[in-house]
Amino acid sequence: MLRVRFAPSPTGFFHIGGARTALFNWLYAHHVGGTFILRIEDTDQERHIEEATNVILSGMRWLGMDWDEGPEVGGNYGPYFQSQRNGIYGEYLEILGKKDKIYERDGAIYFRVSREPQLIDDLIRGPVHRTEEKDFVIFRSNGTPVFHFVNVVDDAAMEISHVIRGEDHLSNSSKHVELFKAFGVPVPKFAHIPLILKTNGSGKMSKRDVGALVEDYRRNQFLPEALRNYLCLLGWSPKDDREIMPIEEVIRLFDLCDINKNNARFDDKKLAYMNAAYVKNMPLEQFLERSKSLLSDFNVETHYVDQVLTICQEKLRSFGELNHFVSYFFDENFDYDKGAWFDLKKRDPILRIGEFLSAIENTEDFSEQKLEEMVSKLAEAQGIKTGDYIHGVRFALSGRTVGPSFYKMIVVMGRERITRRLRRALVELEKWQ
Ligand code: GLU
């Protein structure tokens, strides 16, 4: 039976690297039909353990990574907090004592290493040989157990079959193999996942780097499915060009031997692009519901709000930008973007806005198709490009040069709104000429 675990220390943060380690454990457990365990390694933590643990638990749940055994769900191998396992550590210490594998010096308890080369048969890195030359402390003089000891005791007692963790622990593994052997239990298989480097490639990503914490994405309204999809690709790929993939498909394909041996590089642009793709592909009902829960109180009729949101879905990159993205639809006194106006001036926008205004005053049919024809005719008559109308009029209607599809926007705003806004723009923008 395959049993894997994610064993975070509750530091108060849930780092992208930790989330990726958790995810690879979770994916592998689901791929094989094994058990995914969450264990909180809180032996060295002194303060705020509860809050710090919650950051991890809620981050895991937000990313849709449920665990089969661990805090809040229980299981047959508990407790799942190291701070509650002192009795178990005492028993395992006794085993080592009986085998004469420990001794005391200056109040600390040392483990006697075999000094023989240890093989770490790593599923990602291949075989690694290391010899521990020096005995090491497993209980400090103040009576607290050391990471190597509790980590191995827990893996042994919880019958962990595969240890999948960050590469920064590879150098600890020979100590761990020594301990497993000393206890007389099977050594689990190891899989050390390569590091995540910063976007610019300059070293390992740390919790101080921008975009390094799961909670930041949550606060900025990223879609958890998008972040999870992105994390799948940080060191693993389906061996074809696919990037956006349903999680069921990743589970079906995921295997440890396909994890890249090279370090992964964090690419915030790719993550933003994936989030935009997930926003665009959301079922409309879901998109509307989520958008409305985030929308500022604009005091406008629901039908208009629904129409605005519907045409904005394909262009919105993140729910964190939603209020800004749609604000001018609901506020007639929006500001005009001066920088954008500067670039627009060469297209004679005031002239174009005026011509467009007269043309729609004479247009009965306000459909996308008719409006498109109308703009083409105008452009043809003046011997200019339709873009000159589209850019100028969009600016007059929104104060910006980007937004949803131009013709959809006109249809949704409707004749009255459009006319009012164009008139206002003619007055206001005249002052900027
Ligand atoms: N508590 C360790 C960490 O957060 C886990 C080590 C392991 O997975 O074995 O780095």
Tab-separated table of C-alpha atoms and ligand atoms in Angstrom:
chain	number	residue	atom	x	y	z
A	1	MET	CA	0.000	0.000	0.000
A	2	LEU	CA	1.462	3.355	-1.019
A	3	ARG	CA	1.564	5.924	1.764
A	4	VAL	CA	2.995	9.401	1.213
A	5	ARG	CA	3.042	12.462	3.414
A	6	PHE	CA	3.451	16.197	3.282
A	7	ALA	CA	5.224	17.233	6.457
A	8	PRO	CA	5.390	21.021	6.733
A	9	SER	CA	6.795	22.956	9.653
A	10	PRO	CA	4.250	25.624	10.593
A	11	THR	CA	6.270	28.773	9.978
A	12	GLY	CA	3.267	31.063	9.447
A	13	PHE	CA	3.561	30.972	5.668
A	14	PHE	CA	2.465	28.578	2.957
A	15	HIS	CA	5.173	28.952	0.382
A	16	ILE	CA	4.827	28.091	-3.326
A	17	GLY	CA	7.599	25.512	-2.873
A	18	GLY	CA	5.727	23.824	-0.031
A	19	ALA	CA	2.502	23.847	-2.016
A	20	ARG	CA	4.286	22.230	-4.953
A	21	THR	CA	5.749	19.515	-2.684
A	22	ALA	CA	2.293	18.893	-1.216
A	23	LEU	CA	0.806	18.774	-4.708
A	24	PHE	CA	3.315	16.234	-6.040
A	25	ASN	CA	2.584	13.993	-3.034
A	26	TRP	CA	-1.145	14.451	-3.551
A	27	LEU	CA	-0.917	13.759	-7.293
A	28	TYR	CA	1.152	10.648	-6.790
A	29	ALA	CA	-1.170	9.292	-4.107
A	30	HIS	CA	-4.147	9.861	-6.418
A	31	HIS	CA	-2.342	8.418	-9.418
A	32	VAL	CA	-1.545	5.189	-7.592
A	33	GLY	CA	-4.646	5.049	-5.416
A	34	GLY	CA	-2.588	5.376	-2.231
A	35	THR	CA	-2.973	7.376	0.973
A	36	PHE	CA	-1.984	11.030	1.327
A	37	ILE	CA	-1.090	12.059	4.861
A	38	LEU	CA	-0.624	15.531	6.297
A	39	ARG	CA	1.718	15.722	9.279
A	40	ILE	CA	2.549	18.921	11.091
A	41	GLU	CA	6.209	19.044	12.101
A	42	ASP	CA	5.892	21.483	14.964
A	43	THR	CA	8.621	20.280	17.320
A	44	ASP	CA	10.860	23.297	16.908
A	45	GLN	CA	8.068	25.820	16.747
A	46	GLU	CA	7.482	27.848	19.839
A	47	ARG	CA	4.717	30.334	19.168
A	48	HIS	CA	1.439	30.682	17.292
A	49	ILE	CA	1.373	27.061	16.192
A	50	GLU	CA	-2.359	27.098	15.790
A	51	GLU	CA	-2.460	30.139	13.527
A	52	ALA	CA	0.546	28.954	11.572
A	53	THR	CA	-1.014	25.523	11.098
A	54	ASN	CA	-4.224	27.108	9.891
A	55	VAL	CA	-2.354	28.963	7.175
A	56	ILE	CA	-1.277	25.577	5.823
A	57	LEU	CA	-4.571	23.752	6.292
A	58	SER	CA	-6.656	26.488	4.687
A	59	GLY	CA	-4.136	26.922	1.853
A	60	MET	CA	-4.258	23.180	1.168
A	61	ARG	CA	-8.037	23.169	1.139
A	62	TRP	CA	-8.171	26.270	-1.038
A	63	LEU	CA	-5.983	24.496	-3.600
A	64	GLY	CA	-8.270	21.483	-3.442
A	65	MET	CA	-5.676	19.174	-1.902
A	66	ASP	CA	-7.610	17.154	0.627
A	67	TRP	CA	-5.734	14.688	2.822
A	68	ASP	CA	-6.764	11.162	3.840
A	69	GLU	CA	-5.130	11.264	7.271
A	70	GLY	CA	-4.026	14.204	9.355
A	71	PRO	CA	-5.308	17.179	11.335
A	72	GLU	CA	-9.089	17.568	11.383
A	73	VAL	CA	-9.664	14.235	9.619
A	74	GLY	CA	-7.823	11.853	11.959
A	75	GLY	CA	-6.596	8.393	10.976
A	76	ASN	CA	-5.087	5.251	12.496
A	77	TYR	CA	-1.537	6.574	12.767
A	78	GLY	CA	-2.164	9.738	14.796
A	79	PRO	CA	-1.617	12.090	16.435
A	80	TYR	CA	-0.575	14.028	13.322
A	81	PHE	CA	1.153	16.838	15.223
A	82	GLN	CA	4.710	16.078	16.312
A	83	SER	CA	4.193	18.108	19.470
A	84	GLN	CA	1.693	15.416	20.572
A	85	ARG	CA	3.882	12.395	19.847
A	86	ASN	CA	6.363	12.469	22.725
A	87	GLY	CA	5.320	9.025	23.963
A	88	ILE	CA	6.116	7.514	20.580
A	89	TYR	CA	9.508	9.252	20.453
A	90	GLY	CA	10.317	7.801	23.890
A	91	GLU	CA	9.541	4.273	22.672
A	92	TYR	CA	11.721	4.641	19.602
A	93	LEU	CA	14.546	6.074	21.689
A	94	GLU	CA	14.371	2.951	23.832
A	95	ILE	CA	14.744	0.741	20.757
A	96	LEU	CA	17.976	2.539	19.890
A	97	GLY	CA	19.130	2.297	23.494
A	98	LYS	CA	18.611	-1.470	23.553
A	99	LYS	CA	20.647	-1.801	20.376
A	100	ASP	CA	23.423	0.327	21.858
A	101	LYS	CA	23.053	2.917	19.098
A	102	ILE	CA	23.037	5.959	21.374
A	103	TYR	CA	25.122	7.602	24.064
A	104	GLU	CA	24.971	10.713	26.159
A	105	ARG	CA	27.427	13.577	26.091
A	106	ASP	CA	27.036	16.966	27.769
A	107	GLY	CA	23.388	16.175	28.445
A	108	ALA	CA	22.572	15.578	24.775
A	109	ILE	CA	21.802	12.196	23.266
A	110	TYR	CA	23.899	11.209	20.267
A	111	PHE	CA	23.161	8.636	17.606
A	112	ARG	CA	26.070	6.360	16.762
A	113	VAL	CA	26.404	6.232	12.958
A	114	SER	CA	27.663	3.103	11.183
A	115	ARG	CA	30.182	5.070	9.106
A	116	GLU	CA	29.280	2.879	6.170
A	117	PRO	CA	28.293	4.374	2.822
A	118	GLN	CA	24.551	4.729	2.521
A	119	LEU	CA	22.655	4.435	-0.721
A	120	ILE	CA	19.792	6.824	-1.340
A	121	ASP	CA	18.092	5.298	-4.337
A	122	ASP	CA	16.346	8.483	-5.359
A	123	LEU	CA	13.496	8.091	-7.839
A	124	ILE	CA	14.219	11.461	-9.404
A	125	ARG	CA	17.962	11.907	-9.026
A	126	GLY	CA	19.023	8.283	-9.378
A	127	PRO	CA	21.336	6.583	-6.863
A	128	VAL	CA	23.187	8.884	-4.445
A	129	HIS	CA	25.881	7.566	-2.083
A	130	ARG	CA	26.814	9.336	1.109
A	131	THR	CA	28.690	8.356	4.238
A	132	GLU	CA	27.903	9.918	7.590
A	133	GLU	CA	31.237	10.318	9.336
A	134	LYS	CA	30.041	11.898	12.555
A	135	ASP	CA	27.600	10.846	15.229
A	136	PHE	CA	24.775	13.341	15.519
A	137	VAL	CA	22.491	14.678	18.227
A	138	ILE	CA	18.952	13.282	18.328
A	139	PHE	CA	17.879	14.783	21.688
A	140	ARG	CA	19.173	18.142	22.837
A	141	SER	CA	20.332	18.670	26.399
A	142	ASN	CA	17.028	20.432	27.147
A	143	GLY	CA	15.226	17.192	26.338
A	144	THR	CA	13.714	18.176	22.990
A	145	PRO	CA	14.098	15.814	20.030
A	146	VAL	CA	15.880	16.902	16.855
A	147	PHE	CA	14.298	17.064	13.371
A	148	HIS	CA	16.152	14.034	11.919
A	149	PHE	CA	14.938	11.815	14.728
A	150	VAL	CA	11.263	12.823	14.829
A	151	ASN	CA	11.023	12.937	11.052
A	152	VAL	CA	12.297	9.366	10.704
A	153	VAL	CA	10.350	8.014	13.682
A	154	ASP	CA	7.155	9.432	12.213
A	155	ASP	CA	7.853	8.083	8.745
A	156	ALA	CA	8.544	4.676	10.286
A	157	ALA	CA	5.554	4.698	12.655
A	158	MET	CA	3.218	6.011	9.955
A	159	GLU	CA	4.517	3.363	7.532
A	160	ILE	CA	5.391	5.929	4.888
A	161	SER	CA	6.410	4.121	1.703
A	162	HIS	CA	7.637	7.118	-0.343
A	163	VAL	CA	9.268	10.277	0.959
A	164	ILE	CA	8.655	12.986	-1.642
A	165	ARG	CA	10.178	16.287	-0.542
A	166	GLY	CA	12.303	19.242	-1.572
A	167	GLU	CA	15.851	18.737	-2.726
A	168	ASP	CA	17.143	20.767	0.207
A	169	HIS	CA	16.583	17.587	2.263
A	170	LEU	CA	18.693	15.332	0.054
A	171	SER	CA	21.742	16.013	2.212
A	172	ASN	CA	19.823	14.814	5.280
A	173	SER	CA	18.819	11.537	3.720
A	174	SER	CA	21.911	9.533	4.639
A	175	LYS	CA	21.287	10.378	8.300
A	176	HIS	CA	17.715	9.289	7.822
A	177	VAL	CA	18.682	6.003	6.141
A	178	GLU	CA	21.040	5.271	9.068
A	179	LEU	CA	18.160	5.801	11.483
A	180	PHE	CA	15.662	3.658	9.549
A	181	LYS	CA	18.187	0.825	9.510
A	182	ALA	CA	18.943	1.242	13.199
A	183	PHE	CA	15.222	0.901	13.999
A	184	GLY	CA	15.142	-2.237	11.876
A	185	VAL	CA	12.335	-0.980	9.638
A	186	PRO	CA	12.168	-0.792	5.814
A	187	VAL	CA	13.762	2.302	4.310
A	188	PRO	CA	11.152	4.244	2.289
A	189	LYS	CA	11.777	5.165	-1.310
A	190	PHE	CA	12.963	8.751	-1.744
A	191	ALA	CA	12.095	11.326	-4.373
A	192	HIS	CA	13.767	14.700	-3.961
A	193	ILE	CA	12.113	17.398	-6.037
A	194	PRO	CA	14.409	20.026	-7.623
A	195	LEU	CA	14.302	23.574	-6.323
A	196	ILE	CA	12.220	26.457	-7.585
A	197	LEU	CA	14.371	29.362	-8.749
A	198	LYS	CA	13.312	32.997	-8.829
A	199	THR	CA	11.904	34.357	-12.105
A	200	ASN	CA	15.253	35.958	-12.980
A	201	GLY	CA	17.071	32.715	-12.187
A	202	SER	CA	19.131	34.260	-9.395
A	203	GLY	CA	18.901	31.612	-6.719
A	204	LYS	CA	16.220	29.806	-4.847
A	205	MET	CA	12.839	31.437	-4.433
A	206	SER	CA	12.307	32.437	-0.834
A	207	LYS	CA	9.283	33.521	1.119
A	208	ARG	CA	10.411	37.129	0.790
A	209	ASP	CA	10.113	37.093	-3.016
A	210	VAL	CA	7.087	38.654	-4.660
A	211	GLY	CA	4.504	36.005	-5.463
A	212	ALA	CA	6.074	33.389	-3.204
A	213	LEU	CA	3.149	32.838	-0.859
A	214	VAL	CA	-0.057	30.949	-1.587
A	215	GLU	CA	-2.005	33.356	0.638
A	216	ASP	CA	-1.049	36.280	-1.643
A	217	TYR	CA	-2.716	34.614	-4.629
A	218	ARG	CA	-5.740	33.885	-2.559
A	219	ARG	CA	-6.004	37.478	-1.414
A	220	ASN	CA	-5.561	38.694	-4.988
A	221	GLN	CA	-8.478	36.557	-6.135
A	222	PHE	CA	-6.534	34.104	-8.267
A	223	LEU	CA	-8.431	30.982	-9.192
A	224	PRO	CA	-7.075	28.087	-7.136
A	225	GLU	CA	-7.463	25.703	-10.091
A	226	ALA	CA	-5.205	27.975	-12.160
A	227	LEU	CA	-2.502	28.172	-9.492
A	228	ARG	CA	-2.687	24.419	-8.969
A	229	ASN	CA	-2.415	23.782	-12.711
A	230	TYR	CA	0.606	26.077	-12.823
A	231	LEU	CA	2.264	24.307	-9.871
A	232	CYS	CA	1.836	20.943	-11.630
A	233	LEU	CA	4.120	22.244	-14.369
A	234	LEU	CA	6.856	23.463	-12.000
A	235	GLY	CA	9.114	20.487	-12.546
A	236	TRP	CA	6.713	18.120	-14.290
A	237	SER	CA	5.193	18.098	-17.753
A	238	PRO	CA	2.908	15.783	-19.713
A	239	LYS	CA	5.644	15.375	-22.360
A	240	ASP	CA	3.662	17.195	-25.006
A	241	ASP	CA	2.882	20.871	-25.336
A	242	ARG	CA	-0.187	20.887	-23.166
A	243	GLU	CA	-0.253	23.349	-20.291
A	244	ILE	CA	-3.872	23.929	-19.375
A	245	MET	CA	-5.060	20.558	-18.174
A	246	PRO	CA	-7.895	19.341	-15.969
A	247	ILE	CA	-6.519	17.949	-12.729
A	248	GLU	CA	-7.988	14.500	-13.461
A	249	GLU	CA	-5.803	14.337	-16.556
A	250	VAL	CA	-2.706	15.342	-14.587
A	251	ILE	CA	-3.488	12.641	-12.005
A	252	ARG	CA	-3.804	10.075	-14.782
A	253	LEU	CA	-0.402	10.961	-16.263
A	254	PHE	CA	1.632	11.999	-13.214
A	255	ASP	CA	4.598	9.829	-12.299
A	256	LEU	CA	7.685	10.503	-10.202
A	257	CYS	CA	10.079	9.295	-12.900
A	258	ASP	CA	8.865	12.125	-15.167
A	259	ILE	CA	9.853	14.870	-12.731
A	260	ASN	CA	12.554	17.043	-14.249
A	261	LYS	CA	15.991	16.743	-12.639
A	262	ASN	CA	16.785	20.377	-13.373
A	263	ASN	CA	15.638	23.204	-11.173
A	264	ALA	CA	12.320	24.755	-12.111
A	265	ARG	CA	12.034	28.464	-12.689
A	266	PHE	CA	9.109	30.452	-11.379
A	267	ASP	CA	7.411	32.286	-14.225
A	268	ASP	CA	4.897	34.840	-12.957
A	269	LYS	CA	3.839	35.775	-16.502
A	270	LYS	CA	2.921	32.212	-17.318
A	271	LEU	CA	0.965	31.937	-14.106
A	272	ALA	CA	-0.922	35.165	-14.949
A	273	TYR	CA	-1.642	33.816	-18.425
A	274	MET	CA	-2.968	30.563	-16.972
A	275	ASN	CA	-5.186	32.407	-14.533
A	276	ALA	CA	-6.590	34.474	-17.421
A	277	ALA	CA	-7.298	31.275	-19.355
A	278	TYR	CA	-9.153	29.774	-16.388
A	279	VAL	CA	-11.190	32.966	-15.951
A	280	LYS	CA	-12.089	32.933	-19.654
A	281	ASN	CA	-13.073	29.273	-19.612
A	282	MET	CA	-15.288	29.403	-16.533
A	283	PRO	CA	-18.926	28.489	-17.126
A	284	LEU	CA	-20.821	31.784	-17.444
A	285	GLU	CA	-23.099	31.168	-14.460
A	286	GLN	CA	-20.121	30.544	-12.218
A	287	PHE	CA	-18.325	33.568	-13.606
A	288	LEU	CA	-21.303	35.823	-12.938
A	289	GLU	CA	-21.804	34.518	-9.437
A	290	ARG	CA	-18.192	34.987	-8.465
A	291	SER	CA	-17.956	38.402	-10.110
A	292	LYS	CA	-21.048	39.680	-8.364
A	293	SER	CA	-19.741	38.579	-4.997
A	294	LEU	CA	-16.676	40.763	-5.628
A	295	LEU	CA	-18.304	43.747	-7.256
A	296	SER	CA	-18.433	47.071	-5.430
A	297	ASP	CA	-21.911	48.330	-4.738
A	298	PHE	CA	-22.656	50.164	-7.989
A	299	ASN	CA	-26.362	50.646	-7.567
A	300	VAL	CA	-27.358	49.711	-11.129
A	301	GLU	CA	-29.949	47.288	-12.423
A	302	THR	CA	-28.978	43.616	-12.379
A	303	HIS	CA	-29.666	43.003	-16.045
A	304	TYR	CA	-27.105	45.625	-17.090
A	305	VAL	CA	-24.566	44.247	-14.587
A	306	ASP	CA	-25.004	40.743	-16.027
A	307	GLN	CA	-24.559	41.979	-19.576
A	308	VAL	CA	-21.452	43.978	-18.700
A	309	LEU	CA	-19.881	41.034	-16.887
A	310	THR	CA	-20.735	38.659	-19.715
A	311	ILE	CA	-18.881	40.686	-22.335
A	312	CYS	CA	-15.916	41.282	-20.008
A	313	GLN	CA	-15.258	37.636	-19.169
A	314	GLU	CA	-13.071	36.916	-22.193
A	315	LYS	CA	-10.815	39.902	-21.520
A	316	LEU	CA	-10.551	39.869	-17.730
A	317	ARG	CA	-7.207	38.442	-16.614
A	318	SER	CA	-7.888	38.138	-12.926
A	319	PHE	CA	-10.763	38.660	-10.517
A	320	GLY	CA	-8.409	40.896	-8.568
A	321	GLU	CA	-8.777	43.412	-11.431
A	322	LEU	CA	-12.528	43.058	-11.821
A	323	ASN	CA	-13.689	46.256	-10.118
A	324	HIS	CA	-11.228	48.392	-12.010
A	325	PHE	CA	-11.918	46.608	-15.291
A	326	VAL	CA	-15.663	47.290	-15.266
A	327	SER	CA	-15.861	50.507	-13.224
A	328	TYR	CA	-16.632	52.951	-16.092
A	329	PHE	CA	-19.668	50.938	-17.137
A	330	PHE	CA	-21.302	51.952	-13.894
A	331	ASP	CA	-19.909	55.432	-13.437
A	332	GLU	CA	-20.548	58.205	-15.947
A	333	ASN	CA	-17.947	60.489	-14.394
A	334	PHE	CA	-14.977	58.240	-15.066
A	335	ASP	CA	-11.572	59.849	-15.667
A	336	TYR	CA	-9.888	59.902	-19.069
A	337	ASP	CA	-6.409	58.368	-19.198
A	338	LYS	CA	-4.128	61.248	-20.191
A	339	GLY	CA	-1.226	59.027	-21.270
A	340	ALA	CA	-3.461	57.031	-23.607
A	341	TRP	CA	-4.913	60.256	-25.029
A	342	PHE	CA	-1.450	61.411	-25.974
A	343	ASP	CA	-0.944	58.318	-28.152
A	344	LEU	CA	-4.424	58.591	-29.592
A	345	LYS	CA	-4.201	62.195	-30.757
A	346	LYS	CA	-2.664	61.383	-34.127
A	347	ARG	CA	-5.915	59.598	-35.068
A	348	ASP	CA	-7.951	62.836	-34.861
A	349	PRO	CA	-10.196	61.420	-32.168
A	350	ILE	CA	-12.415	64.478	-31.691
A	351	LEU	CA	-13.378	64.472	-35.351
A	352	ARG	CA	-14.031	60.718	-35.288
A	353	ILE	CA	-16.100	60.907	-32.104
A	354	GLY	CA	-18.248	63.636	-33.645
A	355	GLU	CA	-18.804	61.683	-36.863
A	356	PHE	CA	-19.637	58.538	-34.939
A	357	LEU	CA	-22.124	60.434	-32.795
A	358	SER	CA	-24.026	61.764	-35.825
A	359	ALA	CA	-23.974	58.357	-37.455
A	360	ILE	CA	-25.551	56.550	-34.496
A	361	GLU	CA	-28.174	59.232	-34.138
A	362	ASN	CA	-29.329	58.107	-37.592
A	363	THR	CA	-29.043	54.377	-36.967
A	364	GLU	CA	-32.136	52.427	-35.996
A	365	ASP	CA	-30.678	48.965	-35.700
A	366	PHE	CA	-28.291	48.727	-32.738
A	367	SER	CA	-26.922	45.243	-33.421
A	368	GLU	CA	-23.225	44.329	-33.527
A	369	GLN	CA	-23.458	43.582	-37.224
A	370	LYS	CA	-25.154	46.847	-38.169
A	371	LEU	CA	-22.750	48.879	-36.050
A	372	GLU	CA	-19.817	47.185	-37.705
A	373	GLU	CA	-21.206	48.007	-41.134
A	374	MET	CA	-21.807	51.569	-40.053
A	375	VAL	CA	-18.182	52.018	-38.920
A	376	SER	CA	-16.858	50.443	-42.129
A	377	LYS	CA	-18.890	52.878	-44.214
A	378	LEU	CA	-17.692	55.849	-42.188
A	379	ALA	CA	-14.084	54.789	-42.563
A	380	GLU	CA	-14.465	54.178	-46.271
A	381	ALA	CA	-16.033	57.588	-46.805
A	382	GLN	CA	-13.122	59.274	-45.024
A	383	GLY	CA	-10.473	57.020	-46.531
A	384	ILE	CA	-9.208	55.984	-43.087
A	385	LYS	CA	-9.040	52.774	-41.047
A	386	THR	CA	-11.942	51.545	-38.893
A	387	GLY	CA	-9.432	51.472	-36.016
A	388	ASP	CA	-9.423	55.266	-35.973
A	389	TYR	CA	-13.098	55.208	-35.026
A	390	ILE	CA	-12.825	52.256	-32.704
A	391	HIS	CA	-9.959	53.694	-30.662
A	392	GLY	CA	-11.342	57.207	-30.453
A	393	VAL	CA	-14.868	56.150	-29.581
A	394	ARG	CA	-13.725	53.561	-27.052
A	395	PHE	CA	-11.734	56.289	-25.344
A	396	ALA	CA	-14.758	58.564	-25.280
A	397	LEU	CA	-16.922	55.819	-23.796
A	398	SER	CA	-14.489	54.525	-21.200
A	399	GLY	CA	-11.537	56.869	-20.845
A	400	ARG	CA	-9.263	53.961	-21.804
A	401	THR	CA	-7.868	52.167	-24.793
A	402	VAL	CA	-8.480	48.601	-23.593
A	403	GLY	CA	-11.637	46.788	-22.614
A	404	PRO	CA	-14.105	44.246	-23.920
A	405	SER	CA	-14.975	43.852	-27.588
A	406	PHE	CA	-15.851	47.312	-28.969
A	407	TYR	CA	-19.124	46.399	-30.687
A	408	LYS	CA	-20.328	44.314	-27.767
A	409	MET	CA	-19.630	47.243	-25.486
A	410	ILE	CA	-21.718	49.594	-27.664
A	411	VAL	CA	-24.637	47.173	-27.744
A	412	VAL	CA	-24.552	46.634	-23.983
A	413	MET	CA	-24.240	50.327	-23.116
A	414	GLY	CA	-27.124	51.183	-25.435
A	415	ARG	CA	-27.981	54.317	-27.321
A	416	GLU	CA	-28.693	56.672	-24.414
A	417	ARG	CA	-25.564	55.921	-22.471
A	418	ILE	CA	-23.455	56.101	-25.599
A	419	THR	CA	-24.870	59.423	-26.694
A	420	ARG	CA	-24.409	60.959	-23.259
A	421	ARG	CA	-20.835	59.776	-23.020
A	422	LEU	CA	-19.880	60.911	-26.499
A	423	ARG	CA	-21.267	64.382	-25.819
A	424	ARG	CA	-19.435	64.610	-22.539
A	425	ALA	CA	-16.207	63.499	-24.222
A	426	LEU	CA	-16.543	66.131	-26.948
A	427	VAL	CA	-16.757	68.841	-24.302
A	428	GLU	CA	-14.051	67.485	-22.012
A	429	LEU	CA	-11.541	66.371	-24.623
A	430	GLU	CA	-11.830	69.634	-26.529
A	431	LYS	CA	-9.972	71.208	-23.605
A	432	TRP	CA	-7.075	68.800	-24.140
A	433	GLN	CA	-6.524	69.559	-27.828
B	1	GLU	N1	9.375	19.611	8.118
B	1	GLU	C1	10.249	19.460	7.003
B	1	GLU	C2	10.189	20.710	6.156
B	1	GLU	O1	9.243	21.463	6.271
B	1	GLU	C3	9.813	18.270	6.171
B	1	GLU	C4	10.884	17.353	5.757
B	1	GLU	C5	10.388	16.157	5.022
B	1	GLU	O2	9.471	16.272	4.207
B	1	GLU	O3	10.901	15.067	5.303
B	1	GLU	O4	11.077	20.975	5.403
